[in-house]
Structure formats: C-alpha cells, structure tokens
Amino acid sequence: MNNPTPETLMNQSLDKIFNDLETLSQRIKACDSSRVAHCTSEEILALVRIIRGMTPEQWQQLGGEERFPEWFAVPMGHDNSSSLQHIQDQLDRLAFQKNHDPLTQLPNRHVFDVTLQRELERAYRFKHPVSLCIIDLDDFKKINDTYGHPCGDHVLRKVADILTRVLRQTDIPSRIGGEEFAIILPGTGLVRSQRLLSRLQVDFRALRIPCSDDEAPVRITCSMGLATSRGRERILPDKLYAAADQALYKAKKQGKDTIETAPLMDLAPVRQDTLVLQEEKHFLFAKK
C-alpha cells in the first residue's frame, strides 16, 4: 500500500478540523452554565490542533483566503529553534496588529493615548517641552464622494508615508480618526514645531495622487492645530489635546490649509519677590 501524499494528508486533516469545528460550535451553543462553570466567561482560551502535511506558509495562505486571522499556527518539526522563532514572529505580528492602524500602519489611538501621557510626565519630570499637533485633511469627504473610498484610502496611506519619511525618529505620528492624524513631538518647543509642520505642509501640497484615468490627480491640503507644554507644570493629556483640537478648529475656521497654535498653557508669570528693581541694583552695586 502506498504512503499517502502530503496533499492527501493535508486534505484529511482539514476535513477532520472542519468536522471538529462544527461539533465544537454546536457544543458551545448548547453550553449549559449549570453544568459547565463560567461558560460565558470573558477569559480567552486557545485550542491547538495538529495538521499533517501542511507548512506554515501554506496555512498562512489558506488562513488568509478563508479569513482565519485568529488561528495561531506552530510548526511541529524536529527543529525546535525554528519553531520558537516562528512563534516569536507571530507574536510580533499580533502585537503590531494590536497597536497599529491596519490601513496606514501608523500607531493607533490607543498607542497615541498611552504615549501622550508618558511624554507629558517625562516633560514635567525633566522640565523640557513637548508639543502635540492634530492634523485634519481638508475636504476629505469630497475625495471619497468624488473618487470613491479606495482613492480615499490611498490618500491616507500617502499621508502616512510622508509623516513617516519627514518626521524625526523621536517624533510619534498616529492615526487617531478617519482623516485625523496626530504627532507627538517630545523635547520640541513651539518655534521648532512650527518649522517642522511647515515642511510637512509643503510636502502635502506637492502630493499628486492618481485615482482615475479620466480625472486629474488628487491634490490635498490639511489644517493643523498645535499645542505646546514647556514642562513647567504637570499638564493632563486631555488638556493638551483639547488645546490642540481648539487650535485645529480655528485653522479650519480661518480658511483651512493653515497652522494655528494654542496659547502656552504653563507660561507661569515670574514671581515678583524674585525681581530686583533697577533702583535696588544701583544701590546694591554702587561704590561706597
């Protein structure tokens, strides 16, 4: 009797898996909390099953076609180091997916919130500035309505590419909403932030994005709201965000394609009891 081919083994394994899944699905639906404790628990459980005759690459292709993104494939060959590396690669991929926007590959809103709080605490601790810019693409709805959402997605990816290319390694760009992006600028005061954002605006205006053979390339502009903390007071993330958002609203109201800045919120006045008046200086340093 001939040994089964890898393709035969794979098909047999897949048939068994689908049968098991069907049985498991029925059992879960019929789960009786009186017989099975914590049947509706929010805990997460991973089930592992061996598939013979399939490589990780083949499973990745199949999983993508059949939309099984939550299945975690682990090679079971003789090379343990290869198996461990494969597991690590998958963990890295899952961690990236959790923390990044799937369309632009930029950090998502969750990462933005955590990072902003961390950088504000660091700024206060070391008494150095930190700036926050919120960017909103002007008339983005018109692009979607005119050229379709695939074109809109292409525009968002191009914007993300510019942010990744132009910004410094210390800057943290994020996609925080539909056509809204945010940039955290650690160690950067108001003037330097304005210069950097001006360079970004030049690159955005220069974009020519082809979306249709019958139409001219899409051009974009953006409005920006900038808020800066000098690190002299402990500033809550919501306060800095609200200041940048208000500046963005002002930029939109001023006609779009502009950069507006919020007033410095920790510009504490100098204590009068530390000032020495000119008359006192003259008295103190006058020769006797």
Coordinates of C-alpha atoms in Angstrom, one line a residue:
M1 CA 0.0 0.0 0.0
N2 CA 1.4 3.4 -1.0
N3 CA 2.1 6.1 1.6
P4 CA -0.4 9.0 1.4
T5 CA 1.0 12.1 -0.2
P6 CA 1.4 15.4 1.7
E7 CA -1.6 16.8 -0.2
T8 CA -3.7 13.8 0.8
L9 CA -2.6 14.2 4.5
M10 CA -3.4 17.9 4.4
N11 CA -6.9 17.3 2.9
Q12 CA -7.7 14.6 5.5
S13 CA -6.5 16.9 8.3
L14 CA -8.6 19.8 7.1
D15 CA -11.7 17.6 6.8
K16 CA -11.2 16.5 10.4
I17 CA -10.7 20.1 11.5
F18 CA -13.9 21.3 9.9
N19 CA -15.8 18.4 11.4
D20 CA -14.3 19.1 14.8
L21 CA -15.2 22.8 14.5
E22 CA -18.8 22.0 13.6
T23 CA -19.1 19.8 16.6
L24 CA -17.4 22.3 18.8
S25 CA -19.6 25.1 17.6
Q26 CA -22.7 23.1 18.4
R27 CA -21.4 22.2 21.9
I28 CA -20.6 25.8 22.7
K29 CA -24.1 27.0 21.6
A30 CA -25.6 24.3 23.8
C31 CA -23.4 25.2 26.7
D32 CA -25.4 25.0 29.9
S33 CA -23.9 27.2 32.7
S34 CA -25.5 24.9 35.3
R35 CA -23.3 22.0 34.0
V36 CA -20.2 24.0 32.8
A37 CA -19.0 26.6 35.2
H38 CA -18.1 30.0 33.8
C39 CA -19.5 29.0 30.4
T40 CA -19.8 32.7 29.4
S41 CA -16.5 33.8 31.0
E42 CA -14.6 36.7 29.3
E43 CA -11.4 34.7 29.6
I44 CA -9.6 33.7 26.3
L45 CA -8.7 30.1 25.5
A46 CA -6.5 28.9 22.7
L47 CA -7.1 25.4 21.2
V48 CA -4.2 23.8 19.3
R49 CA -4.6 21.0 16.8
I50 CA -2.1 19.2 14.6
I51 CA -2.4 19.5 10.8
R52 CA -0.3 16.9 9.0
G53 CA 1.1 17.6 5.5
M54 CA 1.0 21.5 5.7
T55 CA 3.7 24.0 6.1
P56 CA 3.3 27.3 8.0
E57 CA 3.4 29.2 4.7
Q58 CA 0.6 27.1 3.2
W59 CA -1.5 27.7 6.3
Q60 CA -0.9 31.4 6.1
Q61 CA -2.1 31.4 2.6
L62 CA -5.2 29.3 3.4
G63 CA -5.9 31.3 6.6
G64 CA -5.8 34.5 4.6
E65 CA -8.2 33.1 1.9
E66 CA -10.6 31.6 4.4
R67 CA -10.3 34.5 6.9
F68 CA -8.9 32.7 9.9
P69 CA -6.8 35.5 11.3
E70 CA -7.1 34.4 14.9
W71 CA -5.6 30.9 14.3
F72 CA -2.1 30.6 15.7
A73 CA 0.0 28.1 13.6
V74 CA 3.0 26.5 15.3
P75 CA 5.4 24.3 13.3
M76 CA 5.9 20.9 14.9
G77 CA 9.1 19.7 13.1
H78 CA 12.3 18.5 14.6
D79 CA 14.0 21.9 14.6
N80 CA 12.9 23.5 17.9
S81 CA 14.8 26.7 17.3
S82 CA 12.9 27.2 14.0
S83 CA 9.6 26.6 15.8
L84 CA 10.4 29.1 18.6
Q85 CA 11.4 31.7 16.0
H86 CA 8.1 31.1 14.2
I87 CA 6.2 31.6 17.4
Q88 CA 8.1 34.8 18.1
D89 CA 7.4 36.1 14.6
Q90 CA 3.7 35.5 15.0
L91 CA 3.7 37.2 18.5
D92 CA 5.4 40.2 17.0
R93 CA 2.9 40.3 14.1
L94 CA 0.0 40.1 16.5
A95 CA 1.5 42.8 18.8
F96 CA 2.0 45.0 15.7
Q97 CA -1.6 44.5 14.6
K98 CA -2.9 45.3 18.1
N99 CA -1.0 48.6 18.3
H100 CA -1.2 49.9 14.7
D101 CA -3.8 51.1 12.3
P102 CA -4.3 48.4 9.6
L103 CA -4.7 50.9 6.7
T104 CA -1.7 53.3 7.3
Q105 CA 0.4 51.1 9.6
L106 CA 0.8 54.0 11.9
P107 CA 0.3 53.7 15.7
N108 CA -3.4 53.7 16.6
R109 CA -5.4 55.8 19.0
H110 CA -4.6 53.5 22.0
V111 CA -0.9 53.9 21.5
F112 CA -1.3 57.6 21.0
D113 CA -3.2 58.0 24.3
V114 CA -0.6 56.0 26.2
T115 CA 2.4 57.8 24.6
L116 CA 1.0 61.2 25.2
Q117 CA 0.5 60.6 28.9
R118 CA 4.1 59.2 29.1
E119 CA 5.7 62.1 27.3
L120 CA 3.8 64.7 29.3
E121 CA 5.0 63.0 32.5
R122 CA 8.6 62.9 31.1
A123 CA 8.4 66.5 30.1
Y124 CA 7.4 67.6 33.6
R125 CA 10.0 65.5 35.2
F126 CA 12.9 66.8 33.2
K127 CA 11.4 70.2 32.6
H128 CA 11.7 70.1 28.8
P129 CA 9.0 71.0 26.3
V130 CA 6.6 68.7 24.4
S131 CA 4.3 69.6 21.6
L132 CA 1.2 68.0 20.1
C133 CA -0.1 68.6 16.6
I134 CA -3.5 67.4 15.3
I135 CA -3.8 67.2 11.6
D136 CA -7.1 67.0 9.6
L137 CA -7.2 66.6 5.9
D138 CA -9.3 69.4 4.3
D139 CA -12.5 68.4 2.4
F140 CA -11.7 64.7 2.7
K141 CA -15.3 63.7 2.3
K142 CA -15.3 65.3 -1.1
I143 CA -12.5 63.0 -2.2
N144 CA -14.4 59.9 -1.1
D145 CA -17.6 61.1 -2.7
T146 CA -15.9 62.1 -6.0
Y147 CA -13.3 59.3 -6.5
G148 CA -14.6 56.6 -4.1
H149 CA -13.3 55.2 -0.8
P150 CA -10.4 53.2 -2.4
C151 CA -9.0 56.5 -3.5
G152 CA -9.5 57.9 0.0
D153 CA -7.7 55.0 1.5
H154 CA -4.8 55.6 -1.0
V155 CA -4.7 59.3 0.1
L156 CA -4.5 58.3 3.8
R157 CA -1.6 55.9 3.1
K158 CA 0.3 58.6 1.2
V159 CA -0.2 61.0 4.1
A160 CA 1.2 58.3 6.5
D161 CA 4.1 57.8 4.2
I162 CA 5.0 61.5 4.3
L163 CA 4.7 61.5 8.1
T164 CA 7.0 58.5 8.4
R165 CA 9.6 59.9 6.0
V166 CA 9.7 63.6 7.1
L167 CA 9.4 63.3 10.9
R168 CA 12.4 62.6 13.1
Q169 CA 12.9 59.3 14.8
T170 CA 11.9 60.8 18.2
D171 CA 8.5 62.1 16.9
I172 CA 5.5 59.8 17.2
P173 CA 2.8 60.0 14.5
S174 CA -0.5 58.3 14.9
R175 CA -3.8 57.9 13.1
I176 CA -6.5 58.9 15.6
G177 CA -9.6 59.0 13.5
G178 CA -10.9 58.8 10.0
E179 CA -8.9 61.6 8.3
E180 CA -7.3 62.8 11.5
F181 CA -3.7 62.3 12.5
A182 CA -1.7 63.3 15.5
I183 CA 2.0 64.0 16.1
I184 CA 3.7 64.0 19.5
L185 CA 6.9 66.0 19.4
P186 CA 9.0 65.2 22.5
G187 CA 11.6 67.8 23.5
T188 CA 10.3 70.2 20.9
G189 CA 9.1 73.7 21.7
L190 CA 6.6 75.9 19.8
V191 CA 9.0 77.5 17.2
R192 CA 10.7 74.3 16.2
S193 CA 7.4 72.5 16.0
Q194 CA 6.0 75.2 13.6
R195 CA 9.0 74.9 11.4
L196 CA 8.6 71.1 11.2
L197 CA 4.9 71.4 10.5
S198 CA 5.5 73.9 7.7
R199 CA 7.8 71.5 6.0
L200 CA 5.1 68.8 6.2
Q201 CA 2.5 71.2 4.7
V202 CA 4.8 71.8 1.7
D203 CA 5.1 68.0 1.1
F204 CA 1.3 67.6 1.5
R205 CA 0.6 70.3 -1.1
A206 CA 3.1 68.8 -3.5
L207 CA 1.3 65.4 -3.5
R208 CA -0.3 64.3 -6.7
I209 CA -2.3 61.1 -6.2
P210 CA -3.7 59.3 -9.3
C211 CA -7.1 57.8 -8.6
S212 CA -8.7 57.7 -12.0
D213 CA -7.6 57.5 -15.6
D214 CA -10.3 60.1 -16.5
E215 CA -9.6 62.6 -13.8
A216 CA -6.6 64.7 -12.8
P217 CA -4.5 63.5 -9.9
V218 CA -5.9 64.3 -6.5
R219 CA -4.4 67.1 -4.5
I220 CA -4.7 67.7 -0.8
T221 CA -4.3 70.3 1.9
C222 CA -4.5 69.9 5.6
S223 CA -5.3 72.0 8.6
M224 CA -3.1 71.7 11.8
G225 CA -3.6 72.6 15.4
L226 CA -0.5 72.9 17.6
A227 CA -0.3 73.0 21.4
T228 CA 2.9 73.1 23.5
S229 CA 3.7 72.5 27.1
R230 CA 7.0 73.9 28.4
G231 CA 7.2 71.2 31.1
R232 CA 6.9 73.7 33.9
E233 CA 3.6 72.3 35.2
R234 CA 2.0 68.9 35.2
I235 CA -0.4 69.0 32.2
L236 CA -3.0 66.3 31.8
P237 CA -3.2 64.7 28.3
D238 CA -6.9 65.8 27.9
K239 CA -5.9 69.4 28.5
L240 CA -3.2 69.4 25.9
Y241 CA -5.3 67.5 23.4
A242 CA -8.2 70.0 23.9
A243 CA -5.9 72.9 23.3
A244 CA -4.6 71.4 20.0
D245 CA -8.1 70.5 19.0
Q246 CA -9.3 74.1 19.6
A247 CA -6.4 75.4 17.5
L248 CA -7.3 72.9 14.7
Y249 CA -10.9 74.3 14.8
K250 CA -9.5 77.8 14.5
A251 CA -7.4 76.7 11.5
K252 CA -10.5 75.3 9.8
K253 CA -12.4 78.5 10.5
Q254 CA -9.6 80.7 9.1
G255 CA -9.9 79.0 5.7
K256 CA -8.1 75.7 6.1
D257 CA -4.6 74.8 4.9
T258 CA -3.1 76.7 7.8
I259 CA -1.3 76.0 11.1
E260 CA -2.8 77.6 14.2
T261 CA -1.2 77.5 17.7
A262 CA -2.8 77.4 21.1
P263 CA -1.5 79.7 23.8
L264 CA 1.2 78.2 26.0
M265 CA -0.7 76.8 29.0
D266 CA 2.2 76.7 31.5
L267 CA 3.6 80.1 30.9
A268 CA 3.8 81.0 34.6
P269 CA 4.4 84.6 35.5
V270 CA 7.7 85.4 37.1
R271 CA 7.4 85.9 40.9
Q272 CA 7.6 89.5 41.8
D273 CA 9.5 88.7 45.0
T274 CA 12.5 87.5 42.9
L275 CA 12.8 90.7 40.9
V276 CA 15.3 93.3 41.8
L277 CA 14.3 96.8 40.7
Q278 CA 16.8 99.0 38.9
E279 CA 17.0 101.3 41.8
E280 CA 17.8 98.5 44.1
K281 CA 20.5 97.3 41.7
H282 CA 22.0 100.7 41.6
F283 CA 22.0 100.9 45.4
L284 CA 23.5 97.4 45.9
F285 CA 26.3 97.7 43.3
A286 CA 27.1 101.4 43.8
K287 CA 30.6 102.0 45.0
K288 CA 30.8 103.4 48.5

